[in-house]
Short mmCIF file of C-alpha atoms in Angstrom, two decimals:
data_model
loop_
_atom_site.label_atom_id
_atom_site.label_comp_id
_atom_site.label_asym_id
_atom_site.label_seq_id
_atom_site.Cartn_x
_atom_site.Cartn_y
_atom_site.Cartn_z
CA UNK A 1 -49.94 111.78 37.75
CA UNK A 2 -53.52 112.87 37.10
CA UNK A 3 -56.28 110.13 36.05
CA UNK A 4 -56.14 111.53 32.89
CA UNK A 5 -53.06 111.82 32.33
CA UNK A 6 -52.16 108.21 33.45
CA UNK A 7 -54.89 107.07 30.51
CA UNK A 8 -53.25 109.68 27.95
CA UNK A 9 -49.74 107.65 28.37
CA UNK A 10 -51.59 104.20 27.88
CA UNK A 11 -53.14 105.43 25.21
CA UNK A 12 -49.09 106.43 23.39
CA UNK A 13 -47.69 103.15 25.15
CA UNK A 14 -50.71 101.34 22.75
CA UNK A 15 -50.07 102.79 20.20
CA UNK A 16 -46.30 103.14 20.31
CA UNK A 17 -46.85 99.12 20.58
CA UNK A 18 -48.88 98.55 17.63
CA UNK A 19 -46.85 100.91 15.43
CA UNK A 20 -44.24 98.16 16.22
CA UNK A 21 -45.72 95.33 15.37
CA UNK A 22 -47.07 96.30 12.41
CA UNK A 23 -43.61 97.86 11.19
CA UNK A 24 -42.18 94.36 12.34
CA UNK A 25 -45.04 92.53 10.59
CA UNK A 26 -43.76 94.12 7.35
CA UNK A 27 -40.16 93.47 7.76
CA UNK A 28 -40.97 89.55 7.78
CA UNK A 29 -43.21 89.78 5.22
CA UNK A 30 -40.52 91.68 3.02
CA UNK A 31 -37.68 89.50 4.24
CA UNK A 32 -39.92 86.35 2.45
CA UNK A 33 -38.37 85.49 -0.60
CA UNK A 34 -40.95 85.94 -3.07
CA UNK A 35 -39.57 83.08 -5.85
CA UNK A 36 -35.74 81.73 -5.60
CA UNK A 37 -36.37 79.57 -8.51
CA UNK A 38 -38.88 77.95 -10.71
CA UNK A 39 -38.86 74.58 -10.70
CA UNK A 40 -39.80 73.82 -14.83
CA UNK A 41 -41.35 69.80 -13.91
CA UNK A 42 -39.12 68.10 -16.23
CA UNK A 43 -36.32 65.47 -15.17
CA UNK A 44 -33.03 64.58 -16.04
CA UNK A 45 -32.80 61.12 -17.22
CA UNK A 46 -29.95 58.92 -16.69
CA UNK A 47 -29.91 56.46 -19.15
CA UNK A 48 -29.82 53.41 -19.47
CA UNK A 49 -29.51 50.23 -22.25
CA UNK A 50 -28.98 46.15 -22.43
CA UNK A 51 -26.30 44.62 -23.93
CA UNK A 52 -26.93 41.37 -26.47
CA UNK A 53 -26.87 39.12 -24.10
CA UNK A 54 -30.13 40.36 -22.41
CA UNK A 55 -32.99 38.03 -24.24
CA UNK A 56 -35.60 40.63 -25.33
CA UNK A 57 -38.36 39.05 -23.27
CA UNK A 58 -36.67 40.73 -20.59
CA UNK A 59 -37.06 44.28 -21.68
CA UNK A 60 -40.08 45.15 -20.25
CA UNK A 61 -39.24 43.57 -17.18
CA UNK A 62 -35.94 46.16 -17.38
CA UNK A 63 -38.15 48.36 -18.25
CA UNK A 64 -40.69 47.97 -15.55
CA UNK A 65 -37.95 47.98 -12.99
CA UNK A 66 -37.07 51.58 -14.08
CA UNK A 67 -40.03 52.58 -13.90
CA UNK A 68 -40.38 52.05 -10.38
CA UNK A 69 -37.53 54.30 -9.44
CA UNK A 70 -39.20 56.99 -11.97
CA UNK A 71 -42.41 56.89 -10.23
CA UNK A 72 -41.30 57.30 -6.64
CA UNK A 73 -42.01 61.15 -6.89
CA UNK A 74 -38.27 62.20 -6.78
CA UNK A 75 -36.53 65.27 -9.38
CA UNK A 76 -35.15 62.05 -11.10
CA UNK A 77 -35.80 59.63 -14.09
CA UNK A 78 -34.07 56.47 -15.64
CA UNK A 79 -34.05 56.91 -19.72
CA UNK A 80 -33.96 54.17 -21.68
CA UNK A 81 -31.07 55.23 -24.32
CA UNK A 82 -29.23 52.99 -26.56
CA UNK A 83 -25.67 55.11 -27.15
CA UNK A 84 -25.82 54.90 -23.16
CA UNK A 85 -22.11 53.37 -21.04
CA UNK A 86 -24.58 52.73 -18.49
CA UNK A 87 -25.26 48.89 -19.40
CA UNK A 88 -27.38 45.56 -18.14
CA UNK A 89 -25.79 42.66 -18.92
CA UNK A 90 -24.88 38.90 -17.97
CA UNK A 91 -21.65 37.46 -16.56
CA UNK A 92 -20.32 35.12 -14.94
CA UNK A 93 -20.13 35.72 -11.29
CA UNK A 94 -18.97 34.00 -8.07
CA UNK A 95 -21.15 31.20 -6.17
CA UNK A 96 -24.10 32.89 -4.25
CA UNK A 97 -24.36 35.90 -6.46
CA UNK A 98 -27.10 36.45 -8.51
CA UNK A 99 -26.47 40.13 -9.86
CA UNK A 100 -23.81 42.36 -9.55
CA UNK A 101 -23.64 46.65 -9.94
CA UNK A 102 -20.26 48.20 -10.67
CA UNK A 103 -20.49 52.07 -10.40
CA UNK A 104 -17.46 54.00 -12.06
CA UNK A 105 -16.39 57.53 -10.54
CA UNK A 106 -13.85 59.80 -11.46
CA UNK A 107 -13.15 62.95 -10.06
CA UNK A 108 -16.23 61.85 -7.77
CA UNK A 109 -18.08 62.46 -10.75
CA UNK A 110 -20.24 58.77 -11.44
CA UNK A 111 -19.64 58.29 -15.34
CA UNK A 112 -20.77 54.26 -16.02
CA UNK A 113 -22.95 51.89 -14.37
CA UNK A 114 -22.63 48.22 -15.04
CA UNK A 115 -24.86 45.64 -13.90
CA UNK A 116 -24.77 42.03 -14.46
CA UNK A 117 -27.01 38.96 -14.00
CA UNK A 118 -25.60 35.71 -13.50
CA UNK A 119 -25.19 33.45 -16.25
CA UNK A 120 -24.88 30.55 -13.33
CA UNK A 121 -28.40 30.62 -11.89
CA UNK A 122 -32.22 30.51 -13.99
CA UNK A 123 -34.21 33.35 -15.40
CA UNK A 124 -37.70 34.08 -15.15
CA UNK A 125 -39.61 37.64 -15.65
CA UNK A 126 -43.31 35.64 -14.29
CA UNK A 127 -41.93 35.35 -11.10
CA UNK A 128 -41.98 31.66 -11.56
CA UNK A 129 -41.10 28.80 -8.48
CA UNK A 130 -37.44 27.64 -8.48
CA UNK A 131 -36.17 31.43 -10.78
CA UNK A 132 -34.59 34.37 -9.50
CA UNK A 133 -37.49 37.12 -10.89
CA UNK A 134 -35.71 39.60 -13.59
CA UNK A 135 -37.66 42.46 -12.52
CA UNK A 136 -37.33 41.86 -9.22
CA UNK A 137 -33.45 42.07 -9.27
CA UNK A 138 -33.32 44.32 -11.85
CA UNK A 139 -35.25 46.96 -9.39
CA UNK A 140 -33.14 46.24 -6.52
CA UNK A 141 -29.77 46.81 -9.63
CA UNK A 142 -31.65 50.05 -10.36
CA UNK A 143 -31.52 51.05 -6.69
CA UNK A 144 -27.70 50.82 -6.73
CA UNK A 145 -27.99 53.09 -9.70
CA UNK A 146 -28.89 55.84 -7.04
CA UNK A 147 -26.12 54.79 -4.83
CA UNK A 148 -28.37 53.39 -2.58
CA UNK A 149 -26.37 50.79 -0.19
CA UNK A 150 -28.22 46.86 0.13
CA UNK A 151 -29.60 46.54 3.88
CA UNK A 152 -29.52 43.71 6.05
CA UNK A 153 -31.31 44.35 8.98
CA UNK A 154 -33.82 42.08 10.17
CA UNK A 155 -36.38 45.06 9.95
CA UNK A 156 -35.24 45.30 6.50
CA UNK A 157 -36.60 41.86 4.51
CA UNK A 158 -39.14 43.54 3.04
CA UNK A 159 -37.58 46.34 1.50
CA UNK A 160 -36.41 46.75 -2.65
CA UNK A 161 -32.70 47.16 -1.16
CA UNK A 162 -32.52 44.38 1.07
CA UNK A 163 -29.18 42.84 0.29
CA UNK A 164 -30.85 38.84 -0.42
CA UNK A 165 -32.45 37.25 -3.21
CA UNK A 166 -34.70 33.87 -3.02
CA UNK A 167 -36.61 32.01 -6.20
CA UNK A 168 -39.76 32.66 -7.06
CA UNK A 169 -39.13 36.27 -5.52
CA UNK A 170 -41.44 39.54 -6.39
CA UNK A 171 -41.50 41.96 -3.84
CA UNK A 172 -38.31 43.92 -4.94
CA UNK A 173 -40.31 44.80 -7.69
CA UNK A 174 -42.73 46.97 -5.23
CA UNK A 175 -40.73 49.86 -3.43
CA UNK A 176 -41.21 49.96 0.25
CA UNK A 177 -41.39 53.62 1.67
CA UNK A 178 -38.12 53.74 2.82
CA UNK A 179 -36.94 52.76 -0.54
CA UNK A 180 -38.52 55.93 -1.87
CA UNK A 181 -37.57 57.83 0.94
CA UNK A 182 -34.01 57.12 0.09
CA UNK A 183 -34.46 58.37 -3.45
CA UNK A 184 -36.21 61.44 -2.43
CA UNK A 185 -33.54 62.16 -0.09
CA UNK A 186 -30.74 61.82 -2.67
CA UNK A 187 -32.70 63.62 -5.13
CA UNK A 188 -35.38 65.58 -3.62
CA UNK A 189 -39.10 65.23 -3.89
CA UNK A 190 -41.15 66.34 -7.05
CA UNK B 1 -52.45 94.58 34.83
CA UNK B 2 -53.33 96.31 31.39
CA UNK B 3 -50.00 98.24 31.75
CA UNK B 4 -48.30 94.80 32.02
CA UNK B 5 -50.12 93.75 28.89
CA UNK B 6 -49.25 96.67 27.13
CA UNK B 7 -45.68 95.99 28.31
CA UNK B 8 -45.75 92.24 26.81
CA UNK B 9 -47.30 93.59 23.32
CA UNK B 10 -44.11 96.02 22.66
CA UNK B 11 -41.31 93.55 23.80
CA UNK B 12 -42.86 91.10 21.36
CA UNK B 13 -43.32 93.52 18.69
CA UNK B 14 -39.76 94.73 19.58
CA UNK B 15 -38.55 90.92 19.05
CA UNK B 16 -40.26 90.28 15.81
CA UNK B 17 -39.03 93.64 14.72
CA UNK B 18 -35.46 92.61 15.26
CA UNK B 19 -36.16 89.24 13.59
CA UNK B 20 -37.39 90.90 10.46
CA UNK B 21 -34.34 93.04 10.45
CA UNK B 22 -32.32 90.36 10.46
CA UNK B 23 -34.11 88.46 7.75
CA UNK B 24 -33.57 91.77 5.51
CA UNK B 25 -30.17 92.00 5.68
CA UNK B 26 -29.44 88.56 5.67
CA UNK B 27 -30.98 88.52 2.20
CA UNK B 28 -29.63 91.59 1.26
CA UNK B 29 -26.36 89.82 2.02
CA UNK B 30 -26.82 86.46 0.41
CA UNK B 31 -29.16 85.53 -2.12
CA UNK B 32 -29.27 82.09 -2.53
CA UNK B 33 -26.01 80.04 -1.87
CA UNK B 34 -24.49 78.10 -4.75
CA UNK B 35 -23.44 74.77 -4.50
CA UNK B 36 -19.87 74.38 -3.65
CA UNK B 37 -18.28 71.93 -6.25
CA UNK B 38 -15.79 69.30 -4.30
CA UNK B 39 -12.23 69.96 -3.60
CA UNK B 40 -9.64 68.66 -5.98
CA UNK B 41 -7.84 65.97 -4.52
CA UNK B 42 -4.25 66.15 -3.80
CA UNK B 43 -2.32 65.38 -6.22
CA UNK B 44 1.63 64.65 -6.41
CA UNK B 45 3.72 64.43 -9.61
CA UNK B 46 3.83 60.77 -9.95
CA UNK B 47 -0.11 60.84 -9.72
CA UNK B 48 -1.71 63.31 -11.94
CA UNK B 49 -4.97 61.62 -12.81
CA UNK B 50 -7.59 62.59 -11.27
CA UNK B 51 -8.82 59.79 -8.62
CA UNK B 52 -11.04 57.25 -9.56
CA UNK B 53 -13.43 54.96 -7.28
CA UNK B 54 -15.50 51.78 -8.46
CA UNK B 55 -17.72 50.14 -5.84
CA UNK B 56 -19.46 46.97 -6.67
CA UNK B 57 -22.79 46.05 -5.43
CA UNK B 58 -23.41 42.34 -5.37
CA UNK B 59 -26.87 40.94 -5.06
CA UNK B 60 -27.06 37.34 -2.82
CA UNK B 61 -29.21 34.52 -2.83
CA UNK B 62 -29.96 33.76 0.45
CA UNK B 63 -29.01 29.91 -0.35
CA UNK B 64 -24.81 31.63 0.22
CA UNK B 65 -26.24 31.96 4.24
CA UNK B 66 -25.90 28.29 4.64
CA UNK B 67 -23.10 26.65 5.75
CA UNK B 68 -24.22 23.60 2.72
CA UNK B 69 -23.52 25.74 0.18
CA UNK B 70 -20.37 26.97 1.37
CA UNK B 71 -18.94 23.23 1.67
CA UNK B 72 -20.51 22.71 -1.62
CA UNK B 73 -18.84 25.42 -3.77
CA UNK B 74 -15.31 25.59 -1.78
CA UNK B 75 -12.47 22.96 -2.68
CA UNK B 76 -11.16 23.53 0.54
CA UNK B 77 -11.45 24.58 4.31
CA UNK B 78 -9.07 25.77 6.50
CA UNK B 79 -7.90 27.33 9.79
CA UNK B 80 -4.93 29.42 9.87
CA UNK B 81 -3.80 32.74 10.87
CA UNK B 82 -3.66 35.94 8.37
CA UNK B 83 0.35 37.05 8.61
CA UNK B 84 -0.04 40.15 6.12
CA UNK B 85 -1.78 41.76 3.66
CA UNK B 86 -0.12 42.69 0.88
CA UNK B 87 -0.30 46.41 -0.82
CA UNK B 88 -3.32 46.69 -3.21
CA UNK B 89 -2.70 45.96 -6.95
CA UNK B 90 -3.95 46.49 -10.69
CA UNK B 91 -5.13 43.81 -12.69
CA UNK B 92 -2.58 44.02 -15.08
CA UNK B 93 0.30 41.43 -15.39
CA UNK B 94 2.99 43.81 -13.61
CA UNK B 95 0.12 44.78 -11.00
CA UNK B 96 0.97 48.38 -11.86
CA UNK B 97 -1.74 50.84 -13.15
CA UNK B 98 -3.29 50.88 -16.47
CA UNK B 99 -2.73 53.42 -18.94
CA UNK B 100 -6.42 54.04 -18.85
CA UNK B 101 -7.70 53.61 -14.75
CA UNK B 102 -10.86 54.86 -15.88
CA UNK B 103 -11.20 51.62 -18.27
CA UNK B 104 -12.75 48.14 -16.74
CA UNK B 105 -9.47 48.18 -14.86
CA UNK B 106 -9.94 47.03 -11.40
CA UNK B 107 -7.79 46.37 -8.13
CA UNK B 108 -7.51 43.92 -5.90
CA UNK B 109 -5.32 42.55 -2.32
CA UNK B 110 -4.12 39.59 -1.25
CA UNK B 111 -3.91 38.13 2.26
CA UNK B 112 -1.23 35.68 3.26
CA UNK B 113 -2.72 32.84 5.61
CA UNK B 114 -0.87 30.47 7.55
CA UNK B 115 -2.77 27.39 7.79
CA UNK B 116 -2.98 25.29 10.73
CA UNK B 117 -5.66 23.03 9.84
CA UNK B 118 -7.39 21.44 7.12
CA UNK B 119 -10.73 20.44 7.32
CA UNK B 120 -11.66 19.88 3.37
CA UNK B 121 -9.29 19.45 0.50
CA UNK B 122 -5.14 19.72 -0.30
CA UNK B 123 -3.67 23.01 0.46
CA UNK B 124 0.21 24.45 1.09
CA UNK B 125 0.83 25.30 4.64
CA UNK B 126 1.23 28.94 3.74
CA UNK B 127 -1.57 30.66 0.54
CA UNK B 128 -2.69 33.55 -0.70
CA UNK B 129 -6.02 34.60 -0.30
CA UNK B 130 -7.19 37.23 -3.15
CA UNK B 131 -9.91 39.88 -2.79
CA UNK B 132 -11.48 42.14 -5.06
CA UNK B 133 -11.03 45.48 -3.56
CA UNK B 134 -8.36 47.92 -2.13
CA UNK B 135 -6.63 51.57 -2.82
CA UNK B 136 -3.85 52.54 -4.84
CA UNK B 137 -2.81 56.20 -4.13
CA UNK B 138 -6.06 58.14 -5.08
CA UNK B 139 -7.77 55.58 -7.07
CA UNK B 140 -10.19 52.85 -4.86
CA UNK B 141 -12.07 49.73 -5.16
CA UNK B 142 -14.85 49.43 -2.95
CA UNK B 143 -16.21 45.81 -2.39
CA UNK B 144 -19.42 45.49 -0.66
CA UNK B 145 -19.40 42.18 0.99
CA UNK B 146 -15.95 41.08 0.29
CA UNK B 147 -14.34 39.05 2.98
CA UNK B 148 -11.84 41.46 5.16
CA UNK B 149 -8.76 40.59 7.31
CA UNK B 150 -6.46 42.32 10.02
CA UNK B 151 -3.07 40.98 10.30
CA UNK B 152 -2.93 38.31 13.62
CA UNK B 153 -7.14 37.08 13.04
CA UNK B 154 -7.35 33.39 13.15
CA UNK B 155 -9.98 32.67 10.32
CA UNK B 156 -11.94 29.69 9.14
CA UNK B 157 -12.17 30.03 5.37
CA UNK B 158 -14.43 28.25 2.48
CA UNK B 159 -11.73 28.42 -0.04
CA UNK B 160 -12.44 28.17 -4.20
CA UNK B 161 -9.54 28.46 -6.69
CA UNK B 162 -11.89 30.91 -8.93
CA UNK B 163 -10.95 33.75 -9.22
CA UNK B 164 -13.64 36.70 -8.01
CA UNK B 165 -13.14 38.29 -10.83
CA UNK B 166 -12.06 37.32 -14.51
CA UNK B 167 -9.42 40.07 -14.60
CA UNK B 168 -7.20 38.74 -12.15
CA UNK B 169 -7.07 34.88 -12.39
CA UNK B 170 -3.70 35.59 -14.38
CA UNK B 171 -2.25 37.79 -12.11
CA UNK B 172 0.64 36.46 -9.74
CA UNK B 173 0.94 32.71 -8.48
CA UNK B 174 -1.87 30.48 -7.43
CA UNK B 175 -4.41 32.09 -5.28
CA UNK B 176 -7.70 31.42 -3.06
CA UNK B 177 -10.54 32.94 -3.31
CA UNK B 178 -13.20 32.99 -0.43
CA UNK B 179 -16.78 31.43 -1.90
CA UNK B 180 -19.74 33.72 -1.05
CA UNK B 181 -16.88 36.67 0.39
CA UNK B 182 -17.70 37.96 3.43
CA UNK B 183 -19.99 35.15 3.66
CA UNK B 184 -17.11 32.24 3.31
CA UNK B 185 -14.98 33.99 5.83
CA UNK B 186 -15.19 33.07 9.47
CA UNK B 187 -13.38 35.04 12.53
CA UNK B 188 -12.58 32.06 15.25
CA UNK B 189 -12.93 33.69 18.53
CA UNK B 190 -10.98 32.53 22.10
CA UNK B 191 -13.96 31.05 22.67
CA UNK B 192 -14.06 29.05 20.09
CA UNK B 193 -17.01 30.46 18.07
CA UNK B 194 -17.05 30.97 14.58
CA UNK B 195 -17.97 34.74 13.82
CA UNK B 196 -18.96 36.75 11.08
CA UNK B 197 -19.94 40.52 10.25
CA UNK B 198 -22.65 42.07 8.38
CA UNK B 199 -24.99 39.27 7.55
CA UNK B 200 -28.39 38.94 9.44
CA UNK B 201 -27.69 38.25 12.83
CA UNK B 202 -29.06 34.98 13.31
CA UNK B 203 -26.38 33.99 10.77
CA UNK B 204 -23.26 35.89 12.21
CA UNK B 205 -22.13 33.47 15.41
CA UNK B 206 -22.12 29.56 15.28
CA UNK B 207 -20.34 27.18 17.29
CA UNK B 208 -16.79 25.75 15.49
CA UNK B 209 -17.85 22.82 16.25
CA UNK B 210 -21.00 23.43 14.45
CA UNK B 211 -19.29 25.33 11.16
CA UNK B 212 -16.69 21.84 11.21
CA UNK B 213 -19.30 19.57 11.44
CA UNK B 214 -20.93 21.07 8.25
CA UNK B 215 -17.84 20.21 6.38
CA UNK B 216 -16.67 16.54 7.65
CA UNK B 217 -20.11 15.29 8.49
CA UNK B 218 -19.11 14.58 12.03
#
């Protein structure tokens, strides 16, 4: 093969190679999906109401408890709705337990939440010495809402689902990150 | 050595081709998948409601760690042997199911212990043992936290007549409950160590001697 010739087939190999790549560069870019769906912002809310034996100078400790959940950037909201099933109440319940979430399912469908506070133990939303903290139980209730499970790891103290409650209490009230990872998990990130 | 670059640049173009191909016709094919809505449950003729499943969630105070306030809330201790669980029942007074499952109705099992020893209070040599939780065909109670038993475990158990739930104080004889559930309930090993699951681990294996000693003060 003459010089020439030998640069002539370089010359098609090059090209034949770039005529390639740029037909391959357009297949990916055509096989991008442009827009699968648009996501519109808004939330469902799953509601949520007291019953009369929640003192109203707990309802913006509820309230602040929801809010929580709402703002740890997940496609998901707690409403405040008074024809709700989805209840906070009181009860009586066993030695040792301050609150209590019962989470109804049929047809694996979830279709009422109840949660209780304790009638047996004292009340305070100021996070007050010698009371469990409303707010700070009521965030950790909300959790359960999600169907997220109470830990009890020792790495886990700190943390809105960690399955024990003391007096004087607060830090429920403050998600950690993997409390918010959980939720964004279950319900995807905003 | 330019040949061999040459030669690089159109098996990598050929690769990316082929991977752009296949990204075409896969969403040619497809489109975006659709969420596959859960498979009906089996159902038989005696059972043709669909399934229902409650969990409970209960929150503790840390106080129900301590072996103090397990002696303080339980009327009794004792050592025995579970001999058999029983099959799951309704709340209602027949223990058969509700007209309405999906109501407040709830389910519960009962353990049969054989005592051997009494540490604290009066109790027959042979009791039931009642738990909130258990499955009836395709409808469940889950329990977080309540205490659990196998057939043949030798237990130490903080014992309360209340009832862990309101709806089922009524329901057969007398009855035990376990105070603080899993937290009451005590698996006595052939070492003699007094063992318990899913609490923090500093609080899951104590001496007998030591979970005894709680209750008589010796």
């Amino acid at each position: 093969m003459s010089h020439s010739e030998e640069i002539m087939n370089r010359r098609k190999i090059g090209r034949g190679a770039g005529a390639l790549l740029l037909l391959a560069l357009f297949c990916v870019i055509a096989s991008a999906p442009v827009s699968a769906y648009s996501y519109g912002a808004d939330k469902w809310g799953v509601p949520y109401y007291w019953s009369g034996s929640i003192p109203a100078s707990w309802y913006n400790s509820i309230n602040s408890a929801a809010a929580a959940w709402n703002n740890a950037g997940s496609k998901f909201a707690f409403t405040k709705r008074s024809t709700t099933l989805d209840i906070i109440g009181k009860a009586s319940l066993p030695a040792g337990q301050i609150a209590q979430t019962l989470i109804s399912a049929q047809s694996y469908r979830i279709y009422k939440v109840l949660t209780n506070f304790s009638y047996n133990v004292s009340w305070s939303t100021t996070g007050q010495s010698g009371y469990y903290d409303v707010q700070n139980a009521a965030t950790h209730e909300f959790g359960h809402w999600l169907k997220l499970n109470d830990l009890y790891g020792s790495s886990d103290t700190e943390k809105t689902m960690y399955g024990y409650i003391s007096t004087g209490e607060t830090k429920k009230r403050t998600l950690h990150s993997d409390d918010i990872a959980g939720i964004k998990y279950i319900y995807g990130t905003a | 050595m330019k040949n061999m670059k040459k030669v690089w640049l159109a098996g990598f173009a050929a690769a990316a081709l082929v991977v752009g191909i296949a990204a075409l016709v896969v969403l040619a094919g497809g489109g975006p998948t659709t969420a596959t809505p859960p498979m009906s449950p089996t159902t038989t003729a005696t059972q043709s409601i669909s399934p229902t499943t409650k969990t409970i969630y209960p929150l503790w105070s840390t106080e129900v760690l301590d072996l103090s306030f397990l002696n303080k809330h339980s009327e009794s201790v004792v050592i025995g042997r579970v001999t058999e669980i029983l099959p799951s029942k309704w709340d209602t007074p027949d223990g058969g199911r509700p007209a309405d499952v999906a109501s407040d109705a709830q389910i519960y099992t009962d353990a049969i212990i054989q005592v051997d020893s009494t540490a604290k209070g009066s109790v027959p040599s042979r009791l039931v043992v009642r738990t909130l939780g258990g499955k009836i065909g395709d409808h469940s109670m889950d329990v977080e936290d309540a205490a659990k038993f196998e057939v043949g475990e030798k237990v130490l158990l903080f014992l309360t007549t209340n009832d862990p739930s309101d709806k089922t104080s009524t329901n057969g004889g007398a009855h035990y409950s376990v105070v603080g559930w899993k937290h009451g309930k005590f698996t006595i090993t052939s070492d003699n160590q007094a063992v318990r699951l899913e609490v923090p681990e500093q609080y899951q294996k104590l001496p007998l001697e030591e979970v005894l000693a709680s209750v008589t003060g010796q």
